[in-house]
């Protein structure tokens, strides 16, 4: 027999993948390979500018496309999860403020830097913990503390350009 053992009258501050506020935002459409939850960070897919994927250990900051936004058009499956299916169009927030999914060890606070987790079960979530082997630093900032497993993130729209290590930069 199932018994509820905890009760809570508090409503969560936001919804994963939902906008944080109504300030200016830019949302672009991409095609999903399926299985990418709302509020997760995504990187360039096989066809850059067309599709996205979850990050992996080969992903770099320059591959970051944005955060999957919940457009409230995806139906729930039989277990109550609303996750876009393969080849569906999804909105990816590229500028604005959004509730992002954070990792278990994340400790967001105002203006803390944001790292994208690129390995393991938390790939695609965000954190404040630096570990160069499984996380990449992004030009994003946390807005405040987390609420359960989500936290508000400011997406700046800053384009990341990586320079080849073997090229010299000269002033002439």
PDB file of C-alpha atoms in Angstrom, residues 9 16 47 95-96 117-118 125 128 144 149 151 162 170:
ATOM      1  CA  UNK A   9       2.186  23.575   0.464  1.00  0.00           C
ATOM      2  CA  UNK A  16      12.348  23.399 -15.732  1.00  0.00           C
ATOM      3  CA  UNK A  47      24.009  19.411 -38.890  1.00  0.00           C
ATOM      4  CA  UNK A  95      19.398  34.906 -25.015  1.00  0.00           C
ATOM      5  CA  UNK A  96      17.305  35.516 -21.906  1.00  0.00           C
ATOM      6  CA  UNK A 117      28.187  18.912 -17.375  1.00  0.00           C
ATOM      7  CA  UNK A 118      29.413  16.819 -20.322  1.00  0.00           C
ATOM      8  CA  UNK A 125      22.696  19.769 -16.637  1.00  0.00           C
ATOM      9  CA  UNK A 128      28.938  25.550 -10.240  1.00  0.00           C
ATOM     10  CA  UNK A 144      19.905  33.019  -7.663  1.00  0.00           C
ATOM     11  CA  UNK A 149      16.865  20.583  -9.031  1.00  0.00           C
ATOM     12  CA  UNK A 151      17.949  27.263 -10.902  1.00  0.00           C
ATOM     13  CA  UNK A 162      37.857  29.152 -29.833  1.00  0.00           C
ATOM     14  CA  UNK A 170      50.205  39.121 -33.651  1.00  0.00           C
TER      15      UNK A 170
END
